[in-house]
């Protein structure tokens, strides 16, 4: 709202990027990082907040940067709010499976805490319409599950493997 008003008042162009959850190198918070740390402590068991049925939109960091560059190159007068996402979603249960498999502990027992909202303020479903972004010529390069593995590989390189 403020950016839109400022753009109009001063005759400048602006874009508000409404981002999905971003994953990739240097990310040190969020579900992927939390699950990695839990498995580092106990590779036989993984406690996951919620039911596993939370459904979240994600995208890899390099795709996010590419979207920002394309939007900057396509600025028109006024203000443009744009949803930015890969267009793919992951269930939290699938995230837990991917993290366990990616860390080499596919047999870890996954236990859910049971509440629909995993934590106070959790959004159960996030899904963004990215048709406007695609109309600007953007498309994701990194498939979501590949991005998850790239991030897991980075975590292992930075903080070490999960060991029994």
PDB file of C-alpha atoms in Angstrom:
ATOM      1  CA  UNK A   1       0.000   0.000   0.000  1.00  0.00           C
ATOM      2  CA  UNK A   2       2.743   2.469   0.932  1.00  0.00           C
ATOM      3  CA  UNK A   3       4.832   1.566  -2.079  1.00  0.00           C
ATOM      4  CA  UNK A   4       1.844   1.933  -4.374  1.00  0.00           C
ATOM      5  CA  UNK A   5       1.055   5.364  -2.908  1.00  0.00           C
ATOM      6  CA  UNK A   6       4.693   6.463  -3.119  1.00  0.00           C
ATOM      7  CA  UNK A   7       4.917   5.316  -6.744  1.00  0.00           C
ATOM      8  CA  UNK A   8       1.814   7.238  -7.661  1.00  0.00           C
ATOM      9  CA  UNK A   9       2.795  10.361  -5.714  1.00  0.00           C
ATOM     10  CA  UNK A  10       6.293  10.607  -7.211  1.00  0.00           C
ATOM     11  CA  UNK A  11       5.582   9.150 -10.649  1.00  0.00           C
ATOM     12  CA  UNK A  12       7.885   6.179 -10.296  1.00  0.00           C
ATOM     13  CA  UNK A  13       7.528   2.491 -11.093  1.00  0.00           C
ATOM     14  CA  UNK A  14       7.574  -0.208  -8.444  1.00  0.00           C
ATOM     15  CA  UNK A  15       6.943  -3.913  -7.957  1.00  0.00           C
ATOM     16  CA  UNK A  16       5.901  -5.778  -4.815  1.00  0.00           C
ATOM     17  CA  UNK A  17       7.022  -9.392  -4.975  1.00  0.00           C
ATOM     18  CA  UNK A  18       4.726 -11.598  -2.886  1.00  0.00           C
ATOM     19  CA  UNK A  19       7.048 -14.523  -2.304  1.00  0.00           C
ATOM     20  CA  UNK A  20       6.388 -18.181  -1.699  1.00  0.00           C
ATOM     21  CA  UNK A  21       8.656 -19.918   0.814  1.00  0.00           C
ATOM     22  CA  UNK A  22      12.212 -19.705  -0.521  1.00  0.00           C
ATOM     23  CA  UNK A  23      14.795 -22.438  -0.080  1.00  0.00           C
ATOM     24  CA  UNK A  24      18.449 -22.632  -0.958  1.00  0.00           C
ATOM     25  CA  UNK A  25      21.975 -22.029   0.305  1.00  0.00           C
ATOM     26  CA  UNK A  26      22.416 -19.839   3.383  1.00  0.00           C
ATOM     27  CA  UNK A  27      18.866 -20.433   4.602  1.00  0.00           C
ATOM     28  CA  UNK A  28      19.145 -21.004   8.351  1.00  0.00           C
ATOM     29  CA  UNK A  29      15.504 -21.200   9.409  1.00  0.00           C
ATOM     30  CA  UNK A  30      12.318 -22.901   8.339  1.00  0.00           C
ATOM     31  CA  UNK A  31      11.148 -26.476   8.061  1.00  0.00           C
ATOM     32  CA  UNK A  32      14.048 -27.889   6.034  1.00  0.00           C
ATOM     33  CA  UNK A  33      16.671 -26.473   8.397  1.00  0.00           C
ATOM     34  CA  UNK A  34      14.666 -27.535  11.462  1.00  0.00           C
ATOM     35  CA  UNK A  35      14.215 -31.111  10.219  1.00  0.00           C
ATOM     36  CA  UNK A  36      17.914 -31.354   9.377  1.00  0.00           C
ATOM     37  CA  UNK A  37      18.837 -30.263  12.913  1.00  0.00           C
ATOM     38  CA  UNK A  38      16.386 -32.702  14.487  1.00  0.00           C
ATOM     39  CA  UNK A  39      17.852 -35.576  12.464  1.00  0.00           C
ATOM     40  CA  UNK A  40      21.392 -34.524  13.402  1.00  0.00           C
ATOM     41  CA  UNK A  41      20.398 -34.979  17.059  1.00  0.00           C
ATOM     42  CA  UNK A  42      18.518 -38.258  16.519  1.00  0.00           C
ATOM     43  CA  UNK A  43      18.654 -39.858  13.054  1.00  0.00           C
ATOM     44  CA  UNK A  44      16.221 -42.608  14.078  1.00  0.00           C
ATOM     45  CA  UNK A  45      13.253 -40.341  14.821  1.00  0.00           C
ATOM     46  CA  UNK A  46      11.851 -37.163  13.304  1.00  0.00           C
ATOM     47  CA  UNK A  47       9.188 -35.086  15.052  1.00  0.00           C
ATOM     48  CA  UNK A  48       7.261 -32.909  12.608  1.00  0.00           C
ATOM     49  CA  UNK A  49       4.927 -30.143  13.750  1.00  0.00           C
ATOM     50  CA  UNK A  50       1.341 -30.561  12.577  1.00  0.00           C
ATOM     51  CA  UNK A  51      -0.389 -33.374  10.737  1.00  0.00           C
ATOM     52  CA  UNK A  52       1.821 -33.487   7.658  1.00  0.00           C
ATOM     53  CA  UNK A  53      -1.118 -32.351   5.535  1.00  0.00           C
ATOM     54  CA  UNK A  54      -0.073 -28.705   5.464  1.00  0.00           C
ATOM     55  CA  UNK A  55       0.478 -27.823   1.802  1.00  0.00           C
ATOM     56  CA  UNK A  56       3.053 -25.131   1.043  1.00  0.00           C
ATOM     57  CA  UNK A  57       4.288 -23.243  -2.010  1.00  0.00           C
ATOM     58  CA  UNK A  58       8.085 -23.159  -2.331  1.00  0.00           C
ATOM     59  CA  UNK A  59      10.696 -22.109  -4.832  1.00  0.00           C
ATOM     60  CA  UNK A  60      14.463 -22.298  -5.155  1.00  0.00           C
ATOM     61  CA  UNK A  61      16.455 -19.135  -4.485  1.00  0.00           C
ATOM     62  CA  UNK A  62      17.992 -18.834  -7.968  1.00  0.00           C
ATOM     63  CA  UNK A  63      14.515 -18.897  -9.518  1.00  0.00           C
ATOM     64  CA  UNK A  64      13.497 -16.142  -7.107  1.00  0.00           C
ATOM     65  CA  UNK A  65      16.416 -13.967  -8.199  1.00  0.00           C
ATOM     66  CA  UNK A  66      15.624 -14.602 -11.858  1.00  0.00           C
ATOM     67  CA  UNK A  67      11.999 -13.565 -11.257  1.00  0.00           C
ATOM     68  CA  UNK A  68      13.169 -10.327  -9.610  1.00  0.00           C
ATOM     69  CA  UNK A  69      15.436  -9.532 -12.560  1.00  0.00           C
ATOM     70  CA  UNK A  70      12.692 -10.175 -15.103  1.00  0.00           C
ATOM     71  CA  UNK A  71      10.249  -8.015 -13.145  1.00  0.00           C
ATOM     72  CA  UNK A  72      12.812  -5.210 -12.895  1.00  0.00           C
ATOM     73  CA  UNK A  73      13.342  -5.370 -16.657  1.00  0.00           C
ATOM     74  CA  UNK A  74       9.589  -5.189 -17.260  1.00  0.00           C
ATOM     75  CA  UNK A  75       8.720  -2.220 -15.047  1.00  0.00           C
ATOM     76  CA  UNK A  76       5.974  -0.023 -16.378  1.00  0.00           C
ATOM     77  CA  UNK A  77       4.580   3.123 -14.802  1.00  0.00           C
ATOM     78  CA  UNK A  78       2.797   2.710 -11.497  1.00  0.00           C
ATOM     79  CA  UNK A  79       2.880  -0.136  -9.032  1.00  0.00           C
ATOM     80  CA  UNK A  80       2.589  -3.846  -9.791  1.00  0.00           C
ATOM     81  CA  UNK A  81       2.014  -6.514  -7.107  1.00  0.00           C
ATOM     82  CA  UNK A  82       3.214  -9.917  -8.358  1.00  0.00           C
ATOM     83  CA  UNK A  83       2.995 -13.397  -6.839  1.00  0.00           C
ATOM     84  CA  UNK A  84       6.349 -15.188  -7.072  1.00  0.00           C
ATOM     85  CA  UNK A  85       6.411 -18.969  -6.695  1.00  0.00           C
ATOM     86  CA  UNK A  86       7.556 -22.043  -8.589  1.00  0.00           C
ATOM     87  CA  UNK A  87       3.931 -23.002  -9.076  1.00  0.00           C
ATOM     88  CA  UNK A  88       4.660 -26.207  -7.154  1.00  0.00           C
ATOM     89  CA  UNK A  89       3.611 -27.115  -3.630  1.00  0.00           C
ATOM     90  CA  UNK A  90       4.801 -29.733  -1.185  1.00  0.00           C
ATOM     91  CA  UNK A  91       2.915 -31.420   1.605  1.00  0.00           C
ATOM     92  CA  UNK A  92       4.811 -31.264   4.878  1.00  0.00           C
ATOM     93  CA  UNK A  93       4.723 -35.083   4.947  1.00  0.00           C
ATOM     94  CA  UNK A  94       6.527 -35.129   1.582  1.00  0.00           C
ATOM     95  CA  UNK A  95       9.068 -32.611   2.872  1.00  0.00           C
ATOM     96  CA  UNK A  96       9.811 -34.920   5.810  1.00  0.00           C
ATOM     97  CA  UNK A  97      10.266 -37.877   3.436  1.00  0.00           C
ATOM     98  CA  UNK A  98      12.549 -35.905   1.112  1.00  0.00           C
ATOM     99  CA  UNK A  99      14.694 -34.645   3.987  1.00  0.00           C
ATOM    100  CA  UNK A 100      15.064 -38.133   5.492  1.00  0.00           C
ATOM    101  CA  UNK A 101      15.921 -39.664   2.122  1.00  0.00           C
ATOM    102  CA  UNK A 102      18.237 -36.809   1.142  1.00  0.00           C
ATOM    103  CA  UNK A 103      20.154 -37.113   4.411  1.00  0.00           C
ATOM    104  CA  UNK A 104      20.536 -40.873   4.051  1.00  0.00           C
ATOM    105  CA  UNK A 105      18.127 -41.836   6.846  1.00  0.00           C
ATOM    106  CA  UNK A 106      15.045 -42.978   4.881  1.00  0.00           C
ATOM    107  CA  UNK A 107      13.982 -45.305   7.708  1.00  0.00           C
ATOM    108  CA  UNK A 108      13.770 -42.591  10.371  1.00  0.00           C
ATOM    109  CA  UNK A 109      10.419 -42.846  12.147  1.00  0.00           C
ATOM    110  CA  UNK A 110       8.401 -39.740  11.268  1.00  0.00           C
ATOM    111  CA  UNK A 111       6.039 -38.643  14.046  1.00  0.00           C
ATOM    112  CA  UNK A 112       3.542 -35.795  13.716  1.00  0.00           C
ATOM    113  CA  UNK A 113       2.440 -33.626  16.639  1.00  0.00           C
ATOM    114  CA  UNK A 114      -1.147 -33.782  15.383  1.00  0.00           C
ATOM    115  CA  UNK A 115      -2.492 -30.232  15.194  1.00  0.00           C
ATOM    116  CA  UNK A 116      -3.564 -28.958  11.776  1.00  0.00           C
ATOM    117  CA  UNK A 117      -1.511 -25.815  12.295  1.00  0.00           C
ATOM    118  CA  UNK A 118       2.017 -26.922  13.014  1.00  0.00           C
ATOM    119  CA  UNK A 119       2.748 -23.818  15.095  1.00  0.00           C
ATOM    120  CA  UNK A 120       1.012 -20.606  16.138  1.00  0.00           C
ATOM    121  CA  UNK A 121       0.458 -18.512  13.027  1.00  0.00           C
ATOM    122  CA  UNK A 122       1.122 -21.381  10.610  1.00  0.00           C
ATOM    123  CA  UNK A 123      -0.651 -21.093   7.267  1.00  0.00           C
ATOM    124  CA  UNK A 124      -2.085 -24.511   6.416  1.00  0.00           C
ATOM    125  CA  UNK A 125      -2.177 -24.022   2.627  1.00  0.00           C
ATOM    126  CA  UNK A 126      -0.216 -21.551   0.523  1.00  0.00           C
ATOM    127  CA  UNK A 127      -0.810 -21.444  -3.201  1.00  0.00           C
ATOM    128  CA  UNK A 128       0.014 -18.452  -5.365  1.00  0.00           C
ATOM    129  CA  UNK A 129      -1.364 -17.664  -8.816  1.00  0.00           C
ATOM    130  CA  UNK A 130       1.764 -16.950 -10.873  1.00  0.00           C
ATOM    131  CA  UNK A 131       0.093 -16.319 -14.232  1.00  0.00           C
ATOM    132  CA  UNK A 132       1.107 -12.634 -14.188  1.00  0.00           C
ATOM    133  CA  UNK A 133       4.744 -13.548 -13.533  1.00  0.00           C
ATOM    134  CA  UNK A 134       4.689 -16.133 -16.329  1.00  0.00           C
ATOM    135  CA  UNK A 135       3.175 -13.542 -18.691  1.00  0.00           C
ATOM    136  CA  UNK A 136       6.383 -11.525 -18.201  1.00  0.00           C
ATOM    137  CA  UNK A 137       8.410 -14.416 -19.638  1.00  0.00           C
ATOM    138  CA  UNK A 138       9.471 -16.096 -16.394  1.00  0.00           C
ATOM    139  CA  UNK A 139       9.435 -19.814 -15.752  1.00  0.00           C
ATOM    140  CA  UNK A 140      11.139 -21.810 -13.011  1.00  0.00           C
ATOM    141  CA  UNK A 141      14.404 -23.538 -13.900  1.00  0.00           C
ATOM    142  CA  UNK A 142      14.938 -25.693 -10.795  1.00  0.00           C
ATOM    143  CA  UNK A 143      12.225 -28.316 -10.214  1.00  0.00           C
ATOM    144  CA  UNK A 144      11.096 -28.103  -6.600  1.00  0.00           C
ATOM    145  CA  UNK A 145      12.223 -31.543  -5.419  1.00  0.00           C
ATOM    146  CA  UNK A 146      15.591 -31.006  -7.120  1.00  0.00           C
ATOM    147  CA  UNK A 147      15.890 -27.704  -5.260  1.00  0.00           C
ATOM    148  CA  UNK A 148      15.171 -29.504  -1.997  1.00  0.00           C
ATOM    149  CA  UNK A 149      18.045 -31.910  -2.671  1.00  0.00           C
ATOM    150  CA  UNK A 150      20.384 -29.069  -3.649  1.00  0.00           C
ATOM    151  CA  UNK A 151      19.591 -27.368  -0.342  1.00  0.00           C
ATOM    152  CA  UNK A 152      20.066 -30.599   1.618  1.00  0.00           C
ATOM    153  CA  UNK A 153      23.448 -31.079  -0.088  1.00  0.00           C
ATOM    154  CA  UNK A 154      24.416 -27.550   0.969  1.00  0.00           C
ATOM    155  CA  UNK A 155      23.353 -28.237   4.568  1.00  0.00           C
ATOM    156  CA  UNK A 156      25.530 -31.359   4.646  1.00  0.00           C
ATOM    157  CA  UNK A 157      28.481 -29.466   3.140  1.00  0.00           C
ATOM    158  CA  UNK A 158      28.107 -26.650   5.686  1.00  0.00           C
ATOM    159  CA  UNK A 159      27.109 -28.476   8.854  1.00  0.00           C
ATOM    160  CA  UNK A 160      28.037 -32.109   8.261  1.00  0.00           C
ATOM    161  CA  UNK A 161      26.180 -35.313   7.474  1.00  0.00           C
ATOM    162  CA  UNK A 162      23.602 -37.012   9.656  1.00  0.00           C
ATOM    163  CA  UNK A 163      25.172 -40.028  11.369  1.00  0.00           C
ATOM    164  CA  UNK A 164      23.738 -42.864  13.410  1.00  0.00           C
TER     165      UNK A 164
END
